[in-house]
Amino acid sequence: MNLEKLLNPRSVAIVGATEKPGFGGDTTRNYLQFSKDLDHLYLVNPRGGELFGRKAYTSLAEIPEDVDMVILCTPEKTILGLLEEAAAKNCGGAVVFASGYGEVGAEGKIKEQLLIETANKLGIAIMGPNCGGFANYGLGRVAFAFLMEDRERAGNIGLVSQSGQIALSGLDTMHYGFSYVISSGNSCNVSVEEYLEFLVDDDGTKVVCAYMESVKKPAALARLLDKAARKKKPVVLLKTGRSTKSQELAASHTGALSGSDKVLRAMFKRYGVIEADDIEEMYSLALTFSTATSLPKGDRIVYMNVSGGEAGVTADLVDDFKLPLAEYNPETKAKLQSLVPSYGSVNNPFDMTAGIGYNTPAMVEAMEAISADENVDAICIDYTITPQIWDQTIAYMVKAVSIVREKETMKPVFWLPFVSHSRHVESIESLAAAGVPMLPTGLYGCRVLRKVLDFANFEYQPFTPSMVAPVGQTAKALSEVDSLCFLEKHGVVIPPQATAANTEEAMAQAKILGYPLSAKVDSPDILHKSDVGGVKLNIRNDAELCAAFDAIMESCTKAKPDAMIHGVLLKPMLELGAEMIIGVNNDKDFGPMIVVGMGGVFVELLHDVQMRPAPVNHQEAMEMLEQLVSYPLLTGYRGSQPKNVQALADLLVSISQMASQCADQIKELDINPVFVTQDGVSIADALLIVYEDGQ
Amino acid sequence: MNLEKLLNPRSVAIVGATEKPGFGGDTTRNYLQFSKDLDHLYLVNPRGGELFGRKAYTSLAEIPEDVDMVILCTPEKTILGLLEEAAAKNCGGAVVFASGYGEVGAEGKIKEQLLIETANKLGIAIMGPNCGGFANYGLGRVAFAFLMEDRERAGNIGLVSQSGQIALSGLDTMHYGFSYVISSGNSCNVSVEEYLEFLVDDDGTKVVCAYMESVKKPAALARLLDKAARKKKPVVLLKTGRSTKSQELAASHTGALSGSDKVLRAMFKRYGVIEADDIEEMYSLALTFSTATSLPKGDRIVYMNVSGGEAGVTADLVDDFKLPLAEYNPETKAKLQSLVPSYGSVNNPFDMTAGIGYNTPAMVEAMEAISADENVDAICIDYTITPQIWDQTIAYMVKAVSIVREKETMKPVFWLPFVSHSRHVESIESLAAAGVPMLPTGLYGCRVLRKVLDFANFEYQPFTPSMVAPVGQTAKALSEVDSLCFLEKHGVVIPPQATAANTEEAMAQAKILGYPLSAKVDSPDILHKSDVGGVKLNIRNDAELCAAFDAIMESCTKAKPDAMIHGVLLKPMLELGAEMIIGVNNDKDFGPMIVVGMGGVFVELLHDVQMRPAPVNHQEAMEMLEQLVSYPLLTGYRGSQPKNVQALADLLVSISQMASQCADQIKELDINPVFVTQDGVSIADALLIVYEDGQ
């Protein structure tokens, strides 16, 4: 759907305009107060006459020019007719505030479907229904039903919100500047993903920000996130659904069933999306990217305080959020020492003392010295800015920051206050003009800073998920031997194995494989082999082998008389090592995901797993392993031999490539365990579930 | 030190008073502007004349009455003389702003020592030196050097801060009301602990709040925390030192070496102290306790929203902070369903919709129904309050809350906003008047709420730590057998054991103990027995026993020719089970601490341990175990037999009692492992370190 006429309209009509309070009145008043180009605004009210001193047209047809976009403030039952009238004026977009659609049950869903069909037929992009409207602050089009304060809101944050209330939270807060604010409502024929892509493409939008409850178009989401990542345009998303309860609420709120939340977050990670965990954090992240004129090249920061106490608090906070403290080179340290009084000490966090904090030129010198240090990536000033300036320190410091930021070479500067309240407006504006973001307080501020640094240092490797329709609707489990053969056929290295239908074949294979061996029943109908006596280990010679063969066949035939039993699967006994679990899950939305974790309590009790969309390359595979809590157990923990993690990473790569290539066939894969030794890796067991026609 | 004249002075003199800016001028101006009873205020300046239209006395001696407290705005070199003069006026307290003491190195430390001696001799309690002063808002005494806004600050929060800047953060923020604000500076002859105890005792202080860098008087701290816990007066502490860096900074800032941070936090837990992790959280916690007229009896809360989006965000947040969602009983649900429109659904978080949110009487009905539900402990309204009210919903909701809170039976109500900015003053005041705390936003708000609920539901069992001076200065390790005998002698159950000096004795003991047995070298000089071939397991008969005896003696004699070897220690082989580690560490500040964790990766990699001051009772021991991440492994994890955790808790109790009784003897105890089986517990090995004279 083309959003040009909806979001960037030249001519606009408000249908249902009135001077009375309510949707029509509030929207008209807002539009007149906050918008530009009022010459091409038309108020429509069947009674005609004058409204707000302007002519009121009795219908859309009466308007003397084409109407790009209509704002419909009228009830549900009028909407279809008005869209037909609008289409006659070459209209391409409509804001529909009316409720009574998909959000109110079965009958409403039918009405919404009819709305979609009509709008699609007429070529009209609908915002809503059941939405709060939108603003294009660049062009000056404010089509909101919300009442709000008269204040400049133009800026570079592009916001889409599935909740009007959450959009309003941003509009109601000082200091945020927006390119677009879109309250998408039911998103009937324009999806949230389409708005997001519009904002990724829009040059006036520096940071894209969204509140989302569900993903309706996974492929579109992946495409737009790829586009944003290539441009390195930050995308800040607050996606509810971490908890079961919020998934339930989203289902009842928007009617959309959400896919796996964990899968979605693995996708976000893959594209470098900045995830916010609540509304405050979402807006703070957006504000930080909006204000910062450059981002740090690393995460080594010097924190500057004017209080020993606040320096101590900062030290604890940055440690909590794994923000590394920059270490000065000796020249920087000497320079700073010359600027503080004799009792001051140069540390990081750096208590500047009054010697620097109350002295703008000294602070300029200090910041320039710190910025010039190759061990420093950024500076963060930690000081509360009060609503009125009683403490002149604030003014001295703000002035110093403004001065140093005039230099092109100055590294990025952030500001972190300790107490939350409104702040001295001129100081905030000076800092914003100097490209210095105001972080939220303490814990929030450090969370935001950590996420901003992660984004700044994220190296995107372009990615398109393997989203392929499966070949069949139903799925079946393959036997161990078939699963392993499937893996081998698709480039995954598996240990030697052979099947034997009788004891003679078994002894012949044993000659090739070599003792000691393991033997397991080979049957597509027996998945839990140990439970039916289908496994024998440590077979050392032909006699033991024959006895094992017979015992397995007898026990399994007895336990599962109907099972088709091909014989036994023989393998040399593997060298034991760290036991890892590798899995593939072909997500309905985003295709195959690869998962890895260490067996035992790590996966089962601690849920210590890493997931990524397939395929992954070697570096990504290593990152997955390194991010496991259990990773130290692989690298020579407490004197044990380091395991071959490179080989494990290679295995992850080959499995992920297979999963990606065979996305139409594989439903699930469970490799449990993989033994990782000093020398390499070996798959001890595998269970593959394929779509029925997919072998 | 008696703090009465310092903190509650009737008559006050400001020495160094002037009309010029600076310490003397700012302090005088503050005092005149913010204080009461100015008839008993005396300004002192050697030049005499008039200041601010008042008589200026040329010296303290000239003042016509006794002076309870002096505020010294003069430099370090004048202080001792002024204290002598003050003493002559029966002065009992002095605020010393001057710096140049302990904070500036060795020479300053000597000056500070002299100040302490002089003040002690004269019986004057000193606030500072190097402090920001204090205020007693109840009596109206404001002795601050800080410049600040003219605003009412009287209330019930008692604050002590080792940092002037952090005290100022609270003074500078709207809506906080204080009984006392004390910037303690170097705390030369009045410790932070003494101020805290004063506030715990003070009836005008409802919540005690402190920023601390170090503990100088551990016994005093324990005593005052016990007193506060018995009164159930909340103590909110922000103690830096979570990170190594902040411990370093505190050492250089106040010169105090901090004890073990983990021990201190275990003490805080024991006394139900509410720990804050940053400044914003400290003040928010204080404000919440300050405002709440009652606290919930449990943690089952109903969260009321007026936005599906915000309800979803709330669901994720409360899940993050383990805040359980109350479940309505059917009558409540039916009642609420009757209040929302047909499309609304009754959930928790509860999206009230416009049906309730825009309708004060409906909201009153809804809140009363929820409050009457026995499955609900409190209500939390989640809605942002903007600086101006554009959205009338806020007004409707605030009104409803004010109405319901007039009923005595109404359960506690909290308010959680989503975006951080200054808020509509009248709404905030209405809510405060209704005893409804305004939490900080989102994540912060839920953290604060979780901590408030933990305090509200904390059941204190009075406790005095076993802080006993050790009998000796040096310490020595006991052998395994001696360690175990020590434990047994002090009431800890140990498995059967016997020592044997030769094979005959060994065989005789084996008859009593029964095979299979383990044998270990018995020597006080050999701590790592396995390393020298000093351990044999699974000995099944006399022949194996004799062989093992000889092998152990030969191997150990060879490896450690100088060791005194008593023979071997024999024990029946223990039934293996979950391996736990129990330890005792006799902390220099707070006496014996008991520690428990599961052996292997849980203690070593995940640092999954629980620590408490000894002794603990059975319930506390169970809580320690339940709070371990590894706890599910003890209770029948994935079909395994549940272990006897009650027996493990009993063992913890007996060890903690021993540690407490023998606090003068035990330096450290390391029991590794303890096997916990289905049937019980058994100590497999123990290493006790005792003070030299302490056996």
PDB file of N, CA, C and O in Angstrom, chain B residues 174-227:
ATOM      1  N   MET B 174      10.877  17.978  44.464  1.00  0.00           N
ATOM      2  CA  MET B 174       9.540  18.262  44.976  1.00  0.00           C
ATOM      3  C   MET B 174       8.996  17.068  45.749  1.00  0.00           C
ATOM      4  O   MET B 174       9.374  15.938  45.499  1.00  0.00           O
ATOM      5  N   HIS B 175       8.061  17.317  46.627  1.00  0.00           N
ATOM      6  CA  HIS B 175       7.205  16.304  47.242  1.00  0.00           C
ATOM      7  C   HIS B 175       7.863  15.477  48.345  1.00  0.00           C
ATOM      8  O   HIS B 175       7.192  14.656  48.936  1.00  0.00           O
ATOM      9  N   TYR B 176       9.155  15.647  48.584  1.00  0.00           N
ATOM     10  CA  TYR B 176       9.741  14.923  49.698  1.00  0.00           C
ATOM     11  C   TYR B 176       9.618  15.780  50.952  1.00  0.00           C
ATOM     12  O   TYR B 176       9.957  16.966  50.931  1.00  0.00           O
ATOM     13  N   GLY B 177       9.167  15.165  52.036  1.00  0.00           N
ATOM     14  CA  GLY B 177       9.116  15.889  53.293  1.00  0.00           C
ATOM     15  C   GLY B 177      10.005  15.205  54.322  1.00  0.00           C
ATOM     16  O   GLY B 177       9.962  13.989  54.476  1.00  0.00           O
ATOM     17  N   PHE B 178      10.809  16.008  55.027  1.00  0.00           N
ATOM     18  CA  PHE B 178      11.819  15.459  55.918  1.00  0.00           C
ATOM     19  C   PHE B 178      11.580  15.859  57.375  1.00  0.00           C
ATOM     20  O   PHE B 178      11.150  16.973  57.658  1.00  0.00           O
ATOM     21  N   SER B 179      11.924  14.958  58.297  1.00  0.00           N
ATOM     22  CA  SER B 179      12.002  15.326  59.706  1.00  0.00           C
ATOM     23  C   SER B 179      13.384  15.953  59.944  1.00  0.00           C
ATOM     24  O   SER B 179      13.497  17.064  60.423  1.00  0.00           O
ATOM     25  N   TYR B 180      14.422  15.185  59.561  1.00  0.00           N
ATOM     26  CA  TYR B 180      15.797  15.679  59.653  1.00  0.00           C
ATOM     27  C   TYR B 180      16.507  15.368  58.338  1.00  0.00           C
ATOM     28  O   TYR B 180      16.257  14.316  57.749  1.00  0.00           O
ATOM     29  N   VAL B 181      17.388  16.258  57.907  1.00  0.00           N
ATOM     30  CA  VAL B 181      18.329  15.953  56.826  1.00  0.00           C
ATOM     31  C   VAL B 181      19.713  16.248  57.375  1.00  0.00           C
ATOM     32  O   VAL B 181      19.978  17.382  57.801  1.00  0.00           O
ATOM     33  N   ILE B 182      20.560  15.225  57.417  1.00  0.00           N
ATOM     34  CA  ILE B 182      21.875  15.372  58.041  1.00  0.00           C
ATOM     35  C   ILE B 182      22.957  15.032  57.034  1.00  0.00           C
ATOM     36  O   ILE B 182      23.013  13.912  56.530  1.00  0.00           O
ATOM     37  N   SER B 183      23.793  16.016  56.691  1.00  0.00           N
ATOM     38  CA  SER B 183      24.967  15.746  55.852  1.00  0.00           C
ATOM     39  C   SER B 183      26.130  15.552  56.813  1.00  0.00           C
ATOM     40  O   SER B 183      26.643  16.506  57.389  1.00  0.00           O
ATOM     41  N   SER B 184      26.545  14.313  57.025  1.00  0.00           N
ATOM     42  CA  SER B 184      27.415  14.000  58.166  1.00  0.00           C
ATOM     43  C   SER B 184      28.895  14.277  57.927  1.00  0.00           C
ATOM     44  O   SER B 184      29.679  14.296  58.865  1.00  0.00           O
ATOM     45  N   GLY B 185      29.290  14.476  56.670  1.00  0.00           N
ATOM     46  CA  GLY B 185      30.700  14.794  56.398  1.00  0.00           C
ATOM     47  C   GLY B 185      31.632  13.745  56.954  1.00  0.00           C
ATOM     48  O   GLY B 185      31.374  12.549  56.838  1.00  0.00           O
ATOM     49  N   ASN B 186      32.722  14.195  57.600  1.00  0.00           N
ATOM     50  CA  ASN B 186      33.725  13.242  58.089  1.00  0.00           C
ATOM     51  C   ASN B 186      33.284  12.483  59.348  1.00  0.00           C
ATOM     52  O   ASN B 186      33.992  11.600  59.796  1.00  0.00           O
ATOM     53  N   SER B 187      32.162  12.844  59.921  1.00  0.00           N
ATOM     54  CA  SER B 187      31.617  12.151  61.118  1.00  0.00           C
ATOM     55  C   SER B 187      32.689  11.962  62.185  1.00  0.00           C
ATOM     56  O   SER B 187      32.966  10.844  62.605  1.00  0.00           O
ATOM     57  N   CYS B 188      33.296  13.075  62.626  1.00  0.00           N
ATOM     58  CA  CYS B 188      34.481  12.920  63.480  1.00  0.00           C
ATOM     59  C   CYS B 188      34.156  12.337  64.858  1.00  0.00           C
ATOM     60  O   CYS B 188      34.697  11.295  65.197  1.00  0.00           O
ATOM     61  N   ASN B 189      33.302  12.986  65.665  1.00  0.00           N
ATOM     62  CA  ASN B 189      32.981  12.358  66.959  1.00  0.00           C
ATOM     63  C   ASN B 189      31.510  11.944  67.090  1.00  0.00           C
ATOM     64  O   ASN B 189      31.067  11.571  68.165  1.00  0.00           O
ATOM     65  N   VAL B 190      30.775  12.031  65.992  1.00  0.00           N
ATOM     66  CA  VAL B 190      29.425  11.438  65.956  1.00  0.00           C
ATOM     67  C   VAL B 190      29.382  10.568  64.700  1.00  0.00           C
ATOM     68  O   VAL B 190      29.597  11.067  63.589  1.00  0.00           O
ATOM     69  N   SER B 191      29.140   9.291  64.873  1.00  0.00           N
ATOM     70  CA  SER B 191      29.174   8.382  63.720  1.00  0.00           C
ATOM     71  C   SER B 191      27.829   8.388  63.013  1.00  0.00           C
ATOM     72  O   SER B 191      26.803   8.788  63.568  1.00  0.00           O
ATOM     73  N   VAL B 192      27.848   7.938  61.776  1.00  0.00           N
ATOM     74  CA  VAL B 192      26.605   7.779  61.016  1.00  0.00           C
ATOM     75  C   VAL B 192      25.645   6.890  61.789  1.00  0.00           C
ATOM     76  O   VAL B 192      24.438   7.131  61.824  1.00  0.00           O
ATOM     77  N   GLU B 193      26.200   5.869  62.445  1.00  0.00           N
ATOM     78  CA  GLU B 193      25.351   4.946  63.208  1.00  0.00           C
ATOM     79  C   GLU B 193      24.612   5.685  64.333  1.00  0.00           C
ATOM     80  O   GLU B 193      23.454   5.386  64.621  1.00  0.00           O
ATOM     81  N   GLU B 194      25.287   6.663  64.961  1.00  0.00           N
ATOM     82  CA  GLU B 194      24.617   7.416  66.020  1.00  0.00           C
ATOM     83  C   GLU B 194      23.467   8.272  65.482  1.00  0.00           C
ATOM     84  O   GLU B 194      22.409   8.353  66.085  1.00  0.00           O
ATOM     85  N   TYR B 195      23.688   8.889  64.317  1.00  0.00           N
ATOM     86  CA  TYR B 195      22.589   9.645  63.702  1.00  0.00           C
ATOM     87  C   TYR B 195      21.425   8.716  63.373  1.00  0.00           C
ATOM     88  O   TYR B 195      20.257   9.041  63.577  1.00  0.00           O
ATOM     89  N   LEU B 196      21.771   7.547  62.815  1.00  0.00           N
ATOM     90  CA  LEU B 196      20.710   6.609  62.439  1.00  0.00           C
ATOM     91  C   LEU B 196      19.906   6.184  63.667  1.00  0.00           C
ATOM     92  O   LEU B 196      18.679   6.118  63.620  1.00  0.00           O
ATOM     93  N   GLU B 197      20.602   5.910  64.761  1.00  0.00           N
ATOM     94  CA  GLU B 197      19.889   5.479  65.966  1.00  0.00           C
ATOM     95  C   GLU B 197      18.992   6.610  66.477  1.00  0.00           C
ATOM     96  O   GLU B 197      17.861   6.363  66.891  1.00  0.00           O
ATOM     97  N   PHE B 198      19.492   7.824  66.397  1.00  0.00           N
ATOM     98  CA  PHE B 198      18.688   8.988  66.784  1.00  0.00           C
ATOM     99  C   PHE B 198      17.388   9.016  65.984  1.00  0.00           C
ATOM    100  O   PHE B 198      16.307   9.241  66.529  1.00  0.00           O
ATOM    101  N   LEU B 199      17.497   8.752  64.670  1.00  0.00           N
ATOM    102  CA  LEU B 199      16.302   8.808  63.813  1.00  0.00           C
ATOM    103  C   LEU B 199      15.378   7.622  64.066  1.00  0.00           C
ATOM    104  O   LEU B 199      14.155   7.750  63.985  1.00  0.00           O
ATOM    105  N   VAL B 200      15.959   6.464  64.369  1.00  0.00           N
ATOM    106  CA  VAL B 200      15.125   5.304  64.704  1.00  0.00           C
ATOM    107  C   VAL B 200      14.310   5.616  65.958  1.00  0.00           C
ATOM    108  O   VAL B 200      13.134   5.275  66.060  1.00  0.00           O
ATOM    109  N   ASP B 201      14.932   6.313  66.905  1.00  0.00           N
ATOM    110  CA  ASP B 201      14.256   6.665  68.161  1.00  0.00           C
ATOM    111  C   ASP B 201      13.240   7.795  68.000  1.00  0.00           C
ATOM    112  O   ASP B 201      12.315   7.912  68.789  1.00  0.00           O
ATOM    113  N   ASP B 202      13.453   8.624  66.975  1.00  0.00           N
ATOM    114  CA  ASP B 202      12.647   9.849  66.839  1.00  0.00           C
ATOM    115  C   ASP B 202      11.227   9.557  66.366  1.00  0.00           C
ATOM    116  O   ASP B 202      11.021   8.970  65.296  1.00  0.00           O
ATOM    117  N   ASP B 203      10.245   9.984  67.146  1.00  0.00           N
ATOM    118  CA  ASP B 203       8.852   9.696  66.797  1.00  0.00           C
ATOM    119  C   ASP B 203       8.383  10.451  65.565  1.00  0.00           C
ATOM    120  O   ASP B 203       7.441  10.039  64.897  1.00  0.00           O
ATOM    121  N   GLY B 204       9.014  11.574  65.256  1.00  0.00           N
ATOM    122  CA  GLY B 204       8.624  12.340  64.071  1.00  0.00           C
ATOM    123  C   GLY B 204       9.164  11.749  62.784  1.00  0.00           C
ATOM    124  O   GLY B 204       8.835  12.217  61.695  1.00  0.00           O
ATOM    125  N   THR B 205      10.005  10.729  62.897  1.00  0.00           N
ATOM    126  CA  THR B 205      10.600  10.101  61.709  1.00  0.00           C
ATOM    127  C   THR B 205       9.892   8.779  61.438  1.00  0.00           C
ATOM    128  O   THR B 205       9.937   7.871  62.252  1.00  0.00           O
ATOM    129  N   LYS B 206       9.235   8.707  60.283  1.00  0.00           N
ATOM    130  CA  LYS B 206       8.491   7.491  59.938  1.00  0.00           C
ATOM    131  C   LYS B 206       9.360   6.519  59.161  1.00  0.00           C
ATOM    132  O   LYS B 206       9.174   5.305  59.226  1.00  0.00           O
ATOM    133  N   VAL B 207      10.273   7.051  58.369  1.00  0.00           N
ATOM    134  CA  VAL B 207      11.182   6.199  57.603  1.00  0.00           C
ATOM    135  C   VAL B 207      12.592   6.777  57.711  1.00  0.00           C
ATOM    136  O   VAL B 207      12.787   7.985  57.578  1.00  0.00           O
ATOM    137  N   VAL B 208      13.546   5.893  57.992  1.00  0.00           N
ATOM    138  CA  VAL B 208      14.947   6.309  58.123  1.00  0.00           C
ATOM    139  C   VAL B 208      15.639   5.970  56.819  1.00  0.00           C
ATOM    140  O   VAL B 208      15.474   4.881  56.276  1.00  0.00           O
ATOM    141  N   CYS B 209      16.427   6.904  56.326  1.00  0.00           N
ATOM    142  CA  CYS B 209      16.990   6.769  54.992  1.00  0.00           C
ATOM    143  C   CYS B 209      18.446   7.216  55.059  1.00  0.00           C
ATOM    144  O   CYS B 209      18.753   8.223  55.711  1.00  0.00           O
ATOM    145  N   ALA B 210      19.349   6.461  54.464  1.00  0.00           N
ATOM    146  CA  ALA B 210      20.755   6.867  54.557  1.00  0.00           C
ATOM    147  C   ALA B 210      21.549   6.496  53.332  1.00  0.00           C
ATOM    148  O   ALA B 210      21.335   5.444  52.721  1.00  0.00           O
ATOM    149  N   TYR B 211      22.474   7.376  52.969  1.00  0.00           N
ATOM    150  CA  TYR B 211      23.520   7.056  52.012  1.00  0.00           C
ATOM    151  C   TYR B 211      24.789   6.800  52.818  1.00  0.00           C
ATOM    152  O   TYR B 211      25.242   7.657  53.576  1.00  0.00           O
ATOM    153  N   MET B 212      25.359   5.589  52.695  1.00  0.00           N
ATOM    154  CA  MET B 212      26.535   5.200  53.473  1.00  0.00           C
ATOM    155  C   MET B 212      27.645   4.683  52.568  1.00  0.00           C
ATOM    156  O   MET B 212      27.387   3.937  51.634  1.00  0.00           O
ATOM    157  N   GLU B 213      28.872   5.059  52.910  1.00  0.00           N
ATOM    158  CA  GLU B 213      30.018   4.521  52.173  1.00  0.00           C
ATOM    159  C   GLU B 213      30.736   3.452  52.976  1.00  0.00           C
ATOM    160  O   GLU B 213      31.442   2.628  52.413  1.00  0.00           O
ATOM    161  N   SER B 214      30.591   3.518  54.289  1.00  0.00           N
ATOM    162  CA  SER B 214      31.321   2.569  55.119  1.00  0.00           C
ATOM    163  C   SER B 214      30.621   2.447  56.466  1.00  0.00           C
ATOM    164  O   SER B 214      29.837   3.304  56.845  1.00  0.00           O
ATOM    165  N   VAL B 215      30.895   1.349  57.136  1.00  0.00           N
ATOM    166  CA  VAL B 215      30.358   1.138  58.475  1.00  0.00           C
ATOM    167  C   VAL B 215      31.508   1.284  59.449  1.00  0.00           C
ATOM    168  O   VAL B 215      32.506   0.579  59.351  1.00  0.00           O
ATOM    169  N   LYS B 216      31.380   2.236  60.369  1.00  0.00           N
ATOM    170  CA  LYS B 216      32.469   2.434  61.331  1.00  0.00           C
ATOM    171  C   LYS B 216      32.210   1.683  62.620  1.00  0.00           C
ATOM    172  O   LYS B 216      33.125   1.289  63.312  1.00  0.00           O
ATOM    173  N   LYS B 217      30.942   1.519  62.985  1.00  0.00           N
ATOM    174  CA  LYS B 217      30.595   0.901  64.268  1.00  0.00           C
ATOM    175  C   LYS B 217      29.607  -0.241  64.043  1.00  0.00           C
ATOM    176  O   LYS B 217      28.395  -0.061  64.202  1.00  0.00           O
ATOM    177  N   PRO B 218      30.150  -1.404  63.682  1.00  0.00           N
ATOM    178  CA  PRO B 218      29.269  -2.524  63.335  1.00  0.00           C
ATOM    179  C   PRO B 218      28.296  -2.876  64.453  1.00  0.00           C
ATOM    180  O   PRO B 218      27.108  -3.118  64.189  1.00  0.00           O
ATOM    181  N   ALA B 219      28.761  -2.882  65.711  1.00  0.00           N
ATOM    182  CA  ALA B 219      27.874  -3.275  66.813  1.00  0.00           C
ATOM    183  C   ALA B 219      26.731  -2.271  66.947  1.00  0.00           C
ATOM    184  O   ALA B 219      25.573  -2.649  67.146  1.00  0.00           O
ATOM    185  N   ALA B 220      27.063  -0.986  66.797  1.00  0.00           N
ATOM    186  CA  ALA B 220      26.026   0.043  66.895  1.00  0.00           C
ATOM    187  C   ALA B 220      25.035  -0.110  65.742  1.00  0.00           C
ATOM    188  O   ALA B 220      23.828   0.049  65.918  1.00  0.00           O
ATOM    189  N   LEU B 221      25.549  -0.435  64.564  1.00  0.00           N
ATOM    190  CA  LEU B 221      24.664  -0.616  63.410  1.00  0.00           C
ATOM    191  C   LEU B 221      23.702  -1.778  63.674  1.00  0.00           C
ATOM    192  O   LEU B 221      22.487  -1.662  63.465  1.00  0.00           O
ATOM    193  N   ALA B 222      24.235  -2.904  64.151  1.00  0.00           N
ATOM    194  CA  ALA B 222      23.389  -4.064  64.433  1.00  0.00           C
ATOM    195  C   ALA B 222      22.331  -3.699  65.476  1.00  0.00           C
ATOM    196  O   ALA B 222      21.161  -4.055  65.349  1.00  0.00           O
ATOM    197  N   ARG B 223      22.740  -2.949  66.497  1.00  0.00           N
ATOM    198  CA  ARG B 223      21.809  -2.601  67.570  1.00  0.00           C
ATOM    199  C   ARG B 223      20.672  -1.721  67.046  1.00  0.00           C
ATOM    200  O   ARG B 223      19.504  -1.935  67.341  1.00  0.00           O
ATOM    201  N   LEU B 224      21.022  -0.745  66.231  1.00  0.00           N
ATOM    202  CA  LEU B 224      19.966   0.171  65.774  1.00  0.00           C
ATOM    203  C   LEU B 224      19.070  -0.506  64.741  1.00  0.00           C
ATOM    204  O   LEU B 224      17.867  -0.215  64.682  1.00  0.00           O
ATOM    205  N   LEU B 225      19.644  -1.409  63.949  1.00  0.00           N
ATOM    206  CA  LEU B 225      18.800  -2.114  62.976  1.00  0.00           C
ATOM    207  C   LEU B 225      17.834  -3.051  63.696  1.00  0.00           C
ATOM    208  O   LEU B 225      16.682  -3.213  63.294  1.00  0.00           O
ATOM    209  N   ASP B 226      18.314  -3.652  64.780  1.00  0.00           N
ATOM    210  CA  ASP B 226      17.442  -4.505  65.601  1.00  0.00           C
ATOM    211  C   ASP B 226      16.302  -3.669  66.180  1.00  0.00           C
ATOM    212  O   ASP B 226      15.138  -4.058  66.160  1.00  0.00           O
ATOM    213  N   LYS B 227      16.657  -2.497  66.666  1.00  0.00           N
ATOM    214  CA  LYS B 227      15.635  -1.625  67.278  1.00  0.00           C
ATOM    215  C   LYS B 227      14.590  -1.216  66.228  1.00  0.00           C
ATOM    216  O   LYS B 227      13.382  -1.280  66.476  1.00  0.00           O
TER     217      LYS B 227
END
